[in-house]
PDB file of C-alpha atoms in Angstrom:
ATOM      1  CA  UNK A  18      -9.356   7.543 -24.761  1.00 92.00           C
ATOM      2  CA  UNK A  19     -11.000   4.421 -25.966  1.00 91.00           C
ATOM      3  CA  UNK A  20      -9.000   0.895 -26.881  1.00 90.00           C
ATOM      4  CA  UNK A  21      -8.696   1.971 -30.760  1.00 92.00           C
ATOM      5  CA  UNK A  22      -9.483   5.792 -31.334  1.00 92.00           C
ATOM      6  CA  UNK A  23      -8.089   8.471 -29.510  1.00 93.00           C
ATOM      7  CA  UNK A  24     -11.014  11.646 -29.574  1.00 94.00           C
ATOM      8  CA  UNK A  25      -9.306  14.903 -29.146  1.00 94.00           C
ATOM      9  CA  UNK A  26     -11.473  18.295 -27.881  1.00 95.00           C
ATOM     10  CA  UNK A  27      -9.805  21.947 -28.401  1.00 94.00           C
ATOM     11  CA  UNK A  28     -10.833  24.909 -26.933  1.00 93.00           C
ATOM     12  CA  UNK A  29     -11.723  27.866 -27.361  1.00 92.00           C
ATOM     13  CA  UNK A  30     -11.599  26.755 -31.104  1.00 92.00           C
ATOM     14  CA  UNK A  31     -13.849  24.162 -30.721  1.00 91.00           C
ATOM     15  CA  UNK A  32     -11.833  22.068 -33.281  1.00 92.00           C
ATOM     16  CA  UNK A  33     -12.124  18.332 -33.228  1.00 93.00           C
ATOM     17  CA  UNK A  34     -10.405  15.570 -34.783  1.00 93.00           C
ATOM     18  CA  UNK A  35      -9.758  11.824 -33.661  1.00 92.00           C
ATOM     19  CA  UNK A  36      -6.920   9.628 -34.282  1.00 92.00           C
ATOM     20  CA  UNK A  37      -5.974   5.663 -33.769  1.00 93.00           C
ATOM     21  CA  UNK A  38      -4.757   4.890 -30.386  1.00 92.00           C
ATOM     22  CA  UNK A  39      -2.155   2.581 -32.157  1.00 90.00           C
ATOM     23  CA  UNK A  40       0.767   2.943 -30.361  1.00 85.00           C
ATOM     24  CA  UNK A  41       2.259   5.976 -33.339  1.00 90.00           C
ATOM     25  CA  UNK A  42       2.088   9.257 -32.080  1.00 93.00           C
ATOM     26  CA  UNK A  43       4.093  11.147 -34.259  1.00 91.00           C
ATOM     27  CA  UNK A  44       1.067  12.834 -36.577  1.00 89.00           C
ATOM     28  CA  UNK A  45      -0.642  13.281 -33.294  1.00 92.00           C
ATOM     29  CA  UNK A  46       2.602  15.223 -31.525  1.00 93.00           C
ATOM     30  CA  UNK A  47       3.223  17.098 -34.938  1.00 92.00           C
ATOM     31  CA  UNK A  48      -0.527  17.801 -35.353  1.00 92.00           C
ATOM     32  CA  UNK A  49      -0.782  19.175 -31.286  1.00 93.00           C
ATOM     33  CA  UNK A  50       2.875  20.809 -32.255  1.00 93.00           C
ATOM     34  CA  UNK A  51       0.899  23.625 -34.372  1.00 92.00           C
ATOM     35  CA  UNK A  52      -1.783  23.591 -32.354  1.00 92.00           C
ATOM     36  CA  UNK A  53       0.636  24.845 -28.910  1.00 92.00           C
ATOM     37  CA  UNK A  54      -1.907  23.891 -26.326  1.00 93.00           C
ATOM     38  CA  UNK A  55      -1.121  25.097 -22.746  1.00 92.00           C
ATOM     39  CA  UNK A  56      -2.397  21.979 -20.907  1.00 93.00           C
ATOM     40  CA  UNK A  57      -3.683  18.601 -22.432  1.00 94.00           C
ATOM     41  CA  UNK A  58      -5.150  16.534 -19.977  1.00 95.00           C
ATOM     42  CA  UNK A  59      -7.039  12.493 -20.545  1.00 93.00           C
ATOM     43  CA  UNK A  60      -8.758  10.414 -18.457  1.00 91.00           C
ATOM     44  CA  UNK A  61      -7.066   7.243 -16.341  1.00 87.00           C
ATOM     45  CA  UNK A  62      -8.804   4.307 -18.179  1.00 85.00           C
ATOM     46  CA  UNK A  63      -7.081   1.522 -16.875  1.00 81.00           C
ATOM     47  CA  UNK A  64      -4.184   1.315 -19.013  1.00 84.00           C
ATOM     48  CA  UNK A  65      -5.187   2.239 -22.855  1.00 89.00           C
ATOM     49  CA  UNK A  66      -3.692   5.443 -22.188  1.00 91.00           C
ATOM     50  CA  UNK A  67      -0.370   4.723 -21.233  1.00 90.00           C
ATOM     51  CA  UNK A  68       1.122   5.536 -25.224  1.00 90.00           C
ATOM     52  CA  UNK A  69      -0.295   8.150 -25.783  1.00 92.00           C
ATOM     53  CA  UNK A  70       0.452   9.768 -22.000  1.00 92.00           C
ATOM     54  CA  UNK A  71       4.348   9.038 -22.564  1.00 91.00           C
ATOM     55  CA  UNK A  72       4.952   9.885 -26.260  1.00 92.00           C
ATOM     56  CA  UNK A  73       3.115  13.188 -25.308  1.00 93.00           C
ATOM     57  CA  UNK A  74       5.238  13.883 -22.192  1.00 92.00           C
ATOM     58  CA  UNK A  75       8.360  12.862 -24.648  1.00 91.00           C
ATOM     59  CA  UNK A  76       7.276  15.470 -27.019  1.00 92.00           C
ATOM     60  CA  UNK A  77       7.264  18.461 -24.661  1.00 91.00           C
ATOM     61  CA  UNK A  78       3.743  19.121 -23.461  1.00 93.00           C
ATOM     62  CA  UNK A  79       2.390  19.617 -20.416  1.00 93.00           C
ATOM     63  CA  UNK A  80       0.028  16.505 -19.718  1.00 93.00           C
ATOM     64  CA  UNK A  81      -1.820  15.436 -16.984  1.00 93.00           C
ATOM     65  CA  UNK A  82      -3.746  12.234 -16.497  1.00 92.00           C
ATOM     66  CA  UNK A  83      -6.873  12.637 -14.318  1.00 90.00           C
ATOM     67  CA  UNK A  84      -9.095  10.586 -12.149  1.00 87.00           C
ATOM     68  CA  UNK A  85     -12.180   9.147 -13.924  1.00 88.00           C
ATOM     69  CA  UNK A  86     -14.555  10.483 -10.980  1.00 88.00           C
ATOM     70  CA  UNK A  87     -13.363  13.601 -11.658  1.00 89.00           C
ATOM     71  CA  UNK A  88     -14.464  14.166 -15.072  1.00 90.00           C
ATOM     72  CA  UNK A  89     -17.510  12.804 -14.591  1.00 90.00           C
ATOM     73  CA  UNK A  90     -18.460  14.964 -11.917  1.00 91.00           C
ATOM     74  CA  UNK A  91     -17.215  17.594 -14.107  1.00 91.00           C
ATOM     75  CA  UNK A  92     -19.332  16.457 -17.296  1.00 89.00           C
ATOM     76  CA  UNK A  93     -22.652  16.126 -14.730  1.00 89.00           C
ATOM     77  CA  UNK A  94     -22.768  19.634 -13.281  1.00 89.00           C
ATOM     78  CA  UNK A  95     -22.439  21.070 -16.858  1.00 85.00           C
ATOM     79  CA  UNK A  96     -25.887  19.128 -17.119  1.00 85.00           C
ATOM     80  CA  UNK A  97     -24.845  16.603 -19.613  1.00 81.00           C
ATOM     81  CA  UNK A  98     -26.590  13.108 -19.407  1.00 81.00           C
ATOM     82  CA  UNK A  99     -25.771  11.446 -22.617  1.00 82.00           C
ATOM     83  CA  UNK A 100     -22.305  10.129 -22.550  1.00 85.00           C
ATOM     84  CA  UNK A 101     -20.524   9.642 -25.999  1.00 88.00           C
ATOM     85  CA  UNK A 102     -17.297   9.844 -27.162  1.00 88.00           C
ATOM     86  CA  UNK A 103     -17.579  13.228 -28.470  1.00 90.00           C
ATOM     87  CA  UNK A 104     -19.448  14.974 -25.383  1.00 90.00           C
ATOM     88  CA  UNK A 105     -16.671  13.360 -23.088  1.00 91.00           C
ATOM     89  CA  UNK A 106     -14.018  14.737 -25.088  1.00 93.00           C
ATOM     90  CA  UNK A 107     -15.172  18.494 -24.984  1.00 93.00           C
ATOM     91  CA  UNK A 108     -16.406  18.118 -21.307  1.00 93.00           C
ATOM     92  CA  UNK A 109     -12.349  17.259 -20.787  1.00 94.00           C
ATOM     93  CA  UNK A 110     -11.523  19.819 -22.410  1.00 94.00           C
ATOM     94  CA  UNK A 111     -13.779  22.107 -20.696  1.00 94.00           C
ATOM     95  CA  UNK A 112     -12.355  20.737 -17.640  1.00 94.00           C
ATOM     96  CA  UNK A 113      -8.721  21.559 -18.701  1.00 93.00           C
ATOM     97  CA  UNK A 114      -9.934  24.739 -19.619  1.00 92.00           C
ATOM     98  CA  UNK A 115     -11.525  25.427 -16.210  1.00 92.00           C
ATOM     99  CA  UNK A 116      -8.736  24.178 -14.151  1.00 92.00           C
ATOM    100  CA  UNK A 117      -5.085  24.508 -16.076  1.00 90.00           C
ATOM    101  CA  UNK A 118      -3.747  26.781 -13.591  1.00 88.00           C
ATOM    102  CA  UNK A 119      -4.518  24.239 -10.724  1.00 89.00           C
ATOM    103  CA  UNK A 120      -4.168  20.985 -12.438  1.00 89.00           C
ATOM    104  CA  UNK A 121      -0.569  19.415 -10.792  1.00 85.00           C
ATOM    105  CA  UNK A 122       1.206  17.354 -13.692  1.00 87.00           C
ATOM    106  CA  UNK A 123       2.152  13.778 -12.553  1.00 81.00           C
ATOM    107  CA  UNK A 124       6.220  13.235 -13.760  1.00 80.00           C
ATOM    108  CA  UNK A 125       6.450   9.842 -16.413  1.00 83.00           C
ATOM    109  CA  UNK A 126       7.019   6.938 -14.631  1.00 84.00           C
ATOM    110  CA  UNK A 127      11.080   6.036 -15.285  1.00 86.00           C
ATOM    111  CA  UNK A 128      11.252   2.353 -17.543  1.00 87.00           C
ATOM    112  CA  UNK A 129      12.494   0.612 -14.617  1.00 90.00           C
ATOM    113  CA  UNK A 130       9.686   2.003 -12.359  1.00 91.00           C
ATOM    114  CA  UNK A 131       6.944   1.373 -15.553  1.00 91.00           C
ATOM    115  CA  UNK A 132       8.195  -2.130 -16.086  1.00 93.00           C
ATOM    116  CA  UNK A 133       7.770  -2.933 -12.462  1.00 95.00           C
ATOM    117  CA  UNK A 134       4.251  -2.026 -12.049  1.00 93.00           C
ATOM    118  CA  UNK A 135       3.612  -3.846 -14.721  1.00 93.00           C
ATOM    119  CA  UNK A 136       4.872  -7.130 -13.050  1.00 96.00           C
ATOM    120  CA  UNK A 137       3.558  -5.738  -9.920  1.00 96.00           C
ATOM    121  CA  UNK A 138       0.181  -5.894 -11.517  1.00 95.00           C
ATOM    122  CA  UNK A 139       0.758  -9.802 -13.396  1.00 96.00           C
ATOM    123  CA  UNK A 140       1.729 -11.032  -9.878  1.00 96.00           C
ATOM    124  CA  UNK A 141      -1.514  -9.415  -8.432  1.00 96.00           C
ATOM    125  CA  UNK A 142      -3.415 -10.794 -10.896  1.00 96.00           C
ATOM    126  CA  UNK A 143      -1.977 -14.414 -11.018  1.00 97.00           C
ATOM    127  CA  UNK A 144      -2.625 -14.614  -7.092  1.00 96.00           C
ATOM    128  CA  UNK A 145      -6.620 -13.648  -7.782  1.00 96.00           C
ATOM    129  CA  UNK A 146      -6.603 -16.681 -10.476  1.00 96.00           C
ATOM    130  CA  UNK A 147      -4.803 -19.193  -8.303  1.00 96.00           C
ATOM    131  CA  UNK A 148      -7.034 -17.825  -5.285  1.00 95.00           C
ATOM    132  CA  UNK A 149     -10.245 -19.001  -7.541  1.00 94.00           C
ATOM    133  CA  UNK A 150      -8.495 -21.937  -8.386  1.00 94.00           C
ATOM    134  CA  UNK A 151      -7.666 -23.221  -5.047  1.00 93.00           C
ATOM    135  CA  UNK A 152     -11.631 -22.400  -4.082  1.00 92.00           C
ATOM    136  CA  UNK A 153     -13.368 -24.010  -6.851  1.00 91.00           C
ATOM    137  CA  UNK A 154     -11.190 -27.062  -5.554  1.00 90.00           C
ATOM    138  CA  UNK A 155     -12.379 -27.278  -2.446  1.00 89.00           C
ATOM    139  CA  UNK A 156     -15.802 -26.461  -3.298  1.00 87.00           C
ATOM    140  CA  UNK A 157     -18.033 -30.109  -3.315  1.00 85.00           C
ATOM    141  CA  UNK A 158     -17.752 -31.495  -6.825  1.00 76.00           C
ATOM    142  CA  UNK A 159     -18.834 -34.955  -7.883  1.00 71.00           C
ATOM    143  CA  UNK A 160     -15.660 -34.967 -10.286  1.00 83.00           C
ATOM    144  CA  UNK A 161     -12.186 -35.722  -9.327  1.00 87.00           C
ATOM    145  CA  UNK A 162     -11.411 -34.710 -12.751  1.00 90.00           C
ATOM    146  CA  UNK A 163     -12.371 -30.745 -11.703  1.00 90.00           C
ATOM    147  CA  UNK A 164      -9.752 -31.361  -8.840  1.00 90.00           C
ATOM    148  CA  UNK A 165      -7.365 -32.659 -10.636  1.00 92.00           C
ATOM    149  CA  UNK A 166      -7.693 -29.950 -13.092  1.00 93.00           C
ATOM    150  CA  UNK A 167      -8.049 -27.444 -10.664  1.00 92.00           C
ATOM    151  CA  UNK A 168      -4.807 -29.125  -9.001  1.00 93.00           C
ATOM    152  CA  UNK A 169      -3.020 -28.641 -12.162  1.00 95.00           C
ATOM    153  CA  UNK A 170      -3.713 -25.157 -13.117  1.00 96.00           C
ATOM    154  CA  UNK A 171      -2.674 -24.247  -9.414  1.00 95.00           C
ATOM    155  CA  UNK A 172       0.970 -25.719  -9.747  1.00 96.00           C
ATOM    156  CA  UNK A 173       1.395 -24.120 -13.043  1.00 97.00           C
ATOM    157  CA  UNK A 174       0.048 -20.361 -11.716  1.00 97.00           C
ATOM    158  CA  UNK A 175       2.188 -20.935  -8.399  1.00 97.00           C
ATOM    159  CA  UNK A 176       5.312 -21.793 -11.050  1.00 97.00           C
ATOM    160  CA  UNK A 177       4.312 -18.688 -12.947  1.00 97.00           C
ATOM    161  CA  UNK A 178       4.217 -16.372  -9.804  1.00 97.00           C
ATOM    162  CA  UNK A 179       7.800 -17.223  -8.827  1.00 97.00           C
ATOM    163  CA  UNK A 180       8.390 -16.423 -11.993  1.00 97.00           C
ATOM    164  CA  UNK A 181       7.172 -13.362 -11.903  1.00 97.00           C
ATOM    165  CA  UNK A 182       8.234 -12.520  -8.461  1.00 97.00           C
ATOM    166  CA  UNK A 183      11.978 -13.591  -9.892  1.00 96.00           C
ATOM    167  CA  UNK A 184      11.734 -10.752 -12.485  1.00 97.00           C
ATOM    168  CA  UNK A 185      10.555  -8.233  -9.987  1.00 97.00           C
ATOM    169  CA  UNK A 186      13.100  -8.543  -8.148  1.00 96.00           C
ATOM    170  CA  UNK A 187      15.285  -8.411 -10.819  1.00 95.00           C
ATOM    171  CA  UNK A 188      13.862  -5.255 -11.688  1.00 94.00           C
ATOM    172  CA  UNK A 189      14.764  -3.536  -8.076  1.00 95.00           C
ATOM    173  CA  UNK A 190      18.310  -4.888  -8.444  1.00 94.00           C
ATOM    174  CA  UNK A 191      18.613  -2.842 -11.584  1.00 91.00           C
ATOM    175  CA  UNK A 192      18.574   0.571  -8.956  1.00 91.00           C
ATOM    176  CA  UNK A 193      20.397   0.340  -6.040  1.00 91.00           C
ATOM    177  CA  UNK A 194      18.045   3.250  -4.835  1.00 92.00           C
ATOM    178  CA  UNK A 195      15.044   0.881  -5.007  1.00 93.00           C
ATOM    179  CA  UNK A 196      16.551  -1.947  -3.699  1.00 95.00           C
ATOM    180  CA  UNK A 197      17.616   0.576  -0.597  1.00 95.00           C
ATOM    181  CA  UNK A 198      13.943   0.820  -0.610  1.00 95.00           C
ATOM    182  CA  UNK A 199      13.016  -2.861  -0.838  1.00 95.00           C
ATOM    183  CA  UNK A 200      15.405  -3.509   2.412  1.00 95.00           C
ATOM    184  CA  UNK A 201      14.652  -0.201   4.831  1.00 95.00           C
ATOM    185  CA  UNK A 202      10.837  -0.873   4.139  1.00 95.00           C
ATOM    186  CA  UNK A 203      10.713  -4.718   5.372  1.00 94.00           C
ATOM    187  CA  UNK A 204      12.960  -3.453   8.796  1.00 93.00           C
ATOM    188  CA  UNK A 205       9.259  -2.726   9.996  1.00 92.00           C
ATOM    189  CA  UNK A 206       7.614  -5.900  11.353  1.00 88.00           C
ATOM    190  CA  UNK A 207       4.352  -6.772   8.860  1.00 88.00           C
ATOM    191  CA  UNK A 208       5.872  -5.549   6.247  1.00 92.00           C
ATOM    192  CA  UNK A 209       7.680  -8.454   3.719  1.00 92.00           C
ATOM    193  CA  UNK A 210       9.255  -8.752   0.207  1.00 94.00           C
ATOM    194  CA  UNK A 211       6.021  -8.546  -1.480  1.00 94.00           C
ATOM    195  CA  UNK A 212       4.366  -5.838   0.346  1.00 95.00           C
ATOM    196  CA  UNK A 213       7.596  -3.700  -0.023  1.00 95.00           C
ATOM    197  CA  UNK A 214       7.462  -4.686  -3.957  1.00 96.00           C
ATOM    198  CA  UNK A 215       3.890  -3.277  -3.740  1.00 96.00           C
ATOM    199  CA  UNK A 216       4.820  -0.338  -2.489  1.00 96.00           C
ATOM    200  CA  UNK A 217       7.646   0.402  -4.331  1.00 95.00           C
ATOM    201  CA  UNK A 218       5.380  -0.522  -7.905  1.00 94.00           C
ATOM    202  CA  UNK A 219       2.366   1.151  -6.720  1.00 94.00           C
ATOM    203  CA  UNK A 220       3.279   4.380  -4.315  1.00 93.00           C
ATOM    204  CA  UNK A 221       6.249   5.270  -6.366  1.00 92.00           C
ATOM    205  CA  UNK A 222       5.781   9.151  -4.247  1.00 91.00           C
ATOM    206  CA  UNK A 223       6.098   7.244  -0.971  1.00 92.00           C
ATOM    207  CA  UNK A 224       8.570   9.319   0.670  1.00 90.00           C
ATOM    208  CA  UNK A 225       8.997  12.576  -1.128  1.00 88.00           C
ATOM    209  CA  UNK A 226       4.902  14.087  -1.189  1.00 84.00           C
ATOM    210  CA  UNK A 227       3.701  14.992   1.476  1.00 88.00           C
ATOM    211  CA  UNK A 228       1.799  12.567   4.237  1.00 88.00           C
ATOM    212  CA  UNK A 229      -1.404  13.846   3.270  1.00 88.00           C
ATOM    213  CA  UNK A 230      -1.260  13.201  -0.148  1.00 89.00           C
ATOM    214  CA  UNK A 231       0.451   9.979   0.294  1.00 91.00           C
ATOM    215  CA  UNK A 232      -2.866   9.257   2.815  1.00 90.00           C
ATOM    216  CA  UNK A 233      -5.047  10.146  -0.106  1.00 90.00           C
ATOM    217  CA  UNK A 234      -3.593   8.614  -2.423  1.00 89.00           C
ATOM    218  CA  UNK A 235      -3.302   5.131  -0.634  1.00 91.00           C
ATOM    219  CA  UNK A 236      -7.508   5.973   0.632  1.00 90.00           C
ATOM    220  CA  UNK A 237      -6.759   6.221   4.398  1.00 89.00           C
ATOM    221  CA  UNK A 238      -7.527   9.983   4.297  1.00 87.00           C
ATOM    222  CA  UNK A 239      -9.762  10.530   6.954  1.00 86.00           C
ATOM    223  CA  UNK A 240     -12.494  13.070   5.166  1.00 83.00           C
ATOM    224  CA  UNK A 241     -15.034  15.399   7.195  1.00 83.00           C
ATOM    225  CA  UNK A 242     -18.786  15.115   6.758  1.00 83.00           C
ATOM    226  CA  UNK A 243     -20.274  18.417   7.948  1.00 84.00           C
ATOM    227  CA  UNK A 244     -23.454  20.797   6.711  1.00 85.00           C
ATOM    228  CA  UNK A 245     -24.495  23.010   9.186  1.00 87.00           C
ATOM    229  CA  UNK A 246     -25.172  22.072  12.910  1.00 83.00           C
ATOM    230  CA  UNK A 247     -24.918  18.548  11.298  1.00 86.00           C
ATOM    231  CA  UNK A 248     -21.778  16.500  12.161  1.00 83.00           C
ATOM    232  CA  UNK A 249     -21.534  13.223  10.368  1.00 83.00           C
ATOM    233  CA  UNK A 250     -18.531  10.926  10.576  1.00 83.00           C
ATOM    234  CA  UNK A 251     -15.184  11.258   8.983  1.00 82.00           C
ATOM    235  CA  UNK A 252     -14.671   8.589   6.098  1.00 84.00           C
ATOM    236  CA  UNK A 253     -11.994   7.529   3.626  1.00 85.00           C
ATOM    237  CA  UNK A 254     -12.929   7.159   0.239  1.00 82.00           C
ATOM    238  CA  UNK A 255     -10.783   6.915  -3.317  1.00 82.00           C
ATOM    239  CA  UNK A 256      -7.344   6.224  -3.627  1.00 85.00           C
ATOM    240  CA  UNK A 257      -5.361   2.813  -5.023  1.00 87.00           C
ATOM    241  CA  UNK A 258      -7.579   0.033  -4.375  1.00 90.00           C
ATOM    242  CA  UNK A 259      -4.800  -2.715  -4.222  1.00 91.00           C
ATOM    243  CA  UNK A 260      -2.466  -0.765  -3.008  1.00 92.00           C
ATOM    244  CA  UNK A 261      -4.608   0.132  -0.142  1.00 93.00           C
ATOM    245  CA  UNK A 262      -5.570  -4.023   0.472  1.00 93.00           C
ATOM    246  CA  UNK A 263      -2.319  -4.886   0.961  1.00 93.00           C
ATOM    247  CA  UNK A 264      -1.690  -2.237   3.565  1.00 94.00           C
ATOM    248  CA  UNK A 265      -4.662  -3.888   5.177  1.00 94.00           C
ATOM    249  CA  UNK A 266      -3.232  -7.090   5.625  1.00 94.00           C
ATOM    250  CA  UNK A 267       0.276  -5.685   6.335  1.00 94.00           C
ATOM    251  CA  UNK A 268      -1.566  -3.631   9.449  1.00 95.00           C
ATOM    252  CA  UNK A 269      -3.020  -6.711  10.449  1.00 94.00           C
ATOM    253  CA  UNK A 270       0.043  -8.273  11.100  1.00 93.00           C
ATOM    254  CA  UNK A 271       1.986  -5.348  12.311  1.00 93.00           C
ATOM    255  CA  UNK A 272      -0.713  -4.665  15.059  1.00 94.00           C
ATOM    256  CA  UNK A 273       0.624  -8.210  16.539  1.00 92.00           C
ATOM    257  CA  UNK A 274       4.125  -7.783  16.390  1.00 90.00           C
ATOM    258  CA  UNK A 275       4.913  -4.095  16.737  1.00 87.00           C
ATOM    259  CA  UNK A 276       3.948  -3.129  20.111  1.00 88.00           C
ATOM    260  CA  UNK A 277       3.890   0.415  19.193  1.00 88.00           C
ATOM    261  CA  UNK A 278       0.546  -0.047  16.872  1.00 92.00           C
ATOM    262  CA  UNK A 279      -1.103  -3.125  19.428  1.00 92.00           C
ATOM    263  CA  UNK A 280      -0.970  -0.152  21.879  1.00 93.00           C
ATOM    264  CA  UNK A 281      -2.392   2.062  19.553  1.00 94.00           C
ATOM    265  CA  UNK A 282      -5.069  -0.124  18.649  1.00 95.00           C
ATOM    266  CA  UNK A 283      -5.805  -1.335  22.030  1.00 95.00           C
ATOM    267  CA  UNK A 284      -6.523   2.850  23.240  1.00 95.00           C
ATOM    268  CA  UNK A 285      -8.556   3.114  20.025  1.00 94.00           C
ATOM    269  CA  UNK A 286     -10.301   0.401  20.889  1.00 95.00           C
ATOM    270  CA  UNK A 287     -10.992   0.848  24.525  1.00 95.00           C
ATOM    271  CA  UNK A 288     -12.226   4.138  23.618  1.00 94.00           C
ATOM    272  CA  UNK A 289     -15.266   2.683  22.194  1.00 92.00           C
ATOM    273  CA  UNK A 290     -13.830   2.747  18.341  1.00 91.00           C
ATOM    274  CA  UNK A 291     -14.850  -0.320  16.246  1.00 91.00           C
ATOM    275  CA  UNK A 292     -12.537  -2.205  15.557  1.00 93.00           C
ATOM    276  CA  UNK A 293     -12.379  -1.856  11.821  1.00 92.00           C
ATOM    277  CA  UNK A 294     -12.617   2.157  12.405  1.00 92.00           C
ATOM    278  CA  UNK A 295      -8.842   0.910  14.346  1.00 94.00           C
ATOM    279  CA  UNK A 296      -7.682  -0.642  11.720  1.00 94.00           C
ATOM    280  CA  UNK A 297      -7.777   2.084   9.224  1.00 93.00           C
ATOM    281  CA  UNK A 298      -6.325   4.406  12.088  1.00 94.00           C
ATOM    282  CA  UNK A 299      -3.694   1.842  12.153  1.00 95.00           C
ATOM    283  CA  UNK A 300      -2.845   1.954   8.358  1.00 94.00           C
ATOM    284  CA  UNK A 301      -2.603   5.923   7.942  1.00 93.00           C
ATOM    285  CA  UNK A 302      -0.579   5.462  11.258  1.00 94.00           C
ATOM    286  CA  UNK A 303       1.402   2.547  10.064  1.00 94.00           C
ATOM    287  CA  UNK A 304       1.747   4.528   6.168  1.00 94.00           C
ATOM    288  CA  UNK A 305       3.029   7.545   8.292  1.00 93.00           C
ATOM    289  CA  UNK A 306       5.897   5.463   9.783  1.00 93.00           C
ATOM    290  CA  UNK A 307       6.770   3.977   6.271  1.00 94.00           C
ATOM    291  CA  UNK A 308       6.765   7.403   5.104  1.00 94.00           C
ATOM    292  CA  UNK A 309       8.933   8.994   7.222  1.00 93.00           C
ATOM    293  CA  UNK A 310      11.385   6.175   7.164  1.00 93.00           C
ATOM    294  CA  UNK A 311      11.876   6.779   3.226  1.00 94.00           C
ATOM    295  CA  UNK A 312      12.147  10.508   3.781  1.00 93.00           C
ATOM    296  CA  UNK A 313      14.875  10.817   6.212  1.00 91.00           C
ATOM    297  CA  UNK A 314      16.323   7.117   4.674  1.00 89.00           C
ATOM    298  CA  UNK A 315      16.307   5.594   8.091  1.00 89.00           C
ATOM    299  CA  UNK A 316      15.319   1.828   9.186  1.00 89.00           C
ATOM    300  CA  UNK A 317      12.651   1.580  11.436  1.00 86.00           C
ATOM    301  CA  UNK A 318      13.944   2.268  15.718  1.00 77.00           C
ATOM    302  CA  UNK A 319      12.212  -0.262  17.452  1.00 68.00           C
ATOM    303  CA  UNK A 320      12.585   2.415  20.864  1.00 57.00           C
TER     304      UNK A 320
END
């Protein structure tokens, strides 16, 4: 998947054709129709795959969308060190191939759910603007001109944000399930509007996977580093990047005003644990609780 052409690898034929990532799929979905593959699967690349994903999942095929790091991986150990356009699309391909029976499909996003973590994503990225913003004003200029503009564009981002925020939350009122959500999620102390927006745009599985893949796919997933006799030390790694910030700073406050995790954090502590290690322990603890609470559609018991 690239911004304008869309490179497409069969196997076992070895047939391969491209078409324009233009938003019209129908040649493509007639074209696969004849074809009858038993998986198709693309690589996550930030977005320019989104068309294509749904029209295919509209049509009938089995699709899956899959992590960037692991096609690459895949493409490496087949000994490939040129990357183009063609030897990515046969080494997905290959990796389809090698793994259909495995491969878990991912359900469409609904066009409530889609349109949310869209705005989800604008609000995110206003914030990082107006955060810049705010900096390069209080950074020492000579120029109260590059205040005043910096000034300016700050009101106008912080206008746009409500904005934004105003049409998220329209959004969740649409569903009365996901404005259930919105309310049972900020009954836990640390957790506000916006935190329970991000979770609701960007851990739509909170809730109904399991807690281990809801740990992995925030990144608090604890994994083992082990060869041998040799014991290194567990560490998270992957998962949802934002998503996984603004757990952060929702542990941060929770650990002060739920006495549940300050106890938690004050054992993990005591035990000689640094303090960032308790953090994290705080966040798969904290994403357990939010978990749960979804599951069995309870607010948080403070006893």
């Amino acid at each position: 998947v690239s911004k304008k052409i869309l490179d497409i690898s069969v196997l076992p034929s070895k047939e391969r054709f491209q078409v324009n990532n233009d938003g019209n799929f129908e040649e493509l979905c007639q074209r696969l129709t004849d074809i009858s593959p038993a998986l198709i699967v693309m690589e996550a690349t930030g977005g320019y795959e989104d068309g294509v994903y749904r029209a295919l999942n509209a049509a009938g095929f089995r699709v899956s969308r899959e992590p960037a790091i692991n096609l690459y991986h895949h493409r490496k150990s087949g000994g490939k060190r040129a990357k183009t356009d063609k030897i990515d699309s046969e080494a997905i391909a290959h990796y389809a191939q090698c793994y259909c029976d495995s491969i878990r499909l991912q359900e469409p996003l609904s066009d409530t759910q889609e349109c949310l973590r869209q705005l989800v994503n604008r609000r995110a990225e206003l914030v990082a603007i107006q955060t810049a913003e705010k900096n390069r004003f209080s950074a020492p200029v000579s120029l109260s001109e590059i205040k005043l503009s910096c000034q300016w564009v700050t009101e106008i981002l912080q206008a746009e944000i409500q904005r934004i925020e105003g049409l998220i939350q329209a959004e969740i009122d649409k569903e009365s399930e996901l404005k259930a959500k919105q309310e049972r999620l900020q009954t836990v102390s640390g957790i506000g509007q916006t935190t329970a927006n991000g979770l609701l745009a960007w851990l739509p599985e909170l809730g109904q996977a399991s807690h281990g893949e809801i740990a992995a796919l925030v990144g608090v997933a604890p994994y083992h580093q082990e060869s041998g006799q040799w014991q290194g030390k567990r560490r998270i790694s992957g998962g949802r990047t934002p998503l996984r910030c603004l757990l952060y700073m929702a542990t941060l406050t929770a650990i002060r005003k739920n006495q549940k995790l300050n106890e938690f954090y004050n054992r993990l502590v005591q035990r000689g644990k640094a303090k960032k290690v308790a953090i994290v322990a705080c966040m798969h603890k904290l994403l357990r609780i939010l978990h749960a609470m979804l599951r069995k559609q309870e607010d948080f018991q403070t006893t």
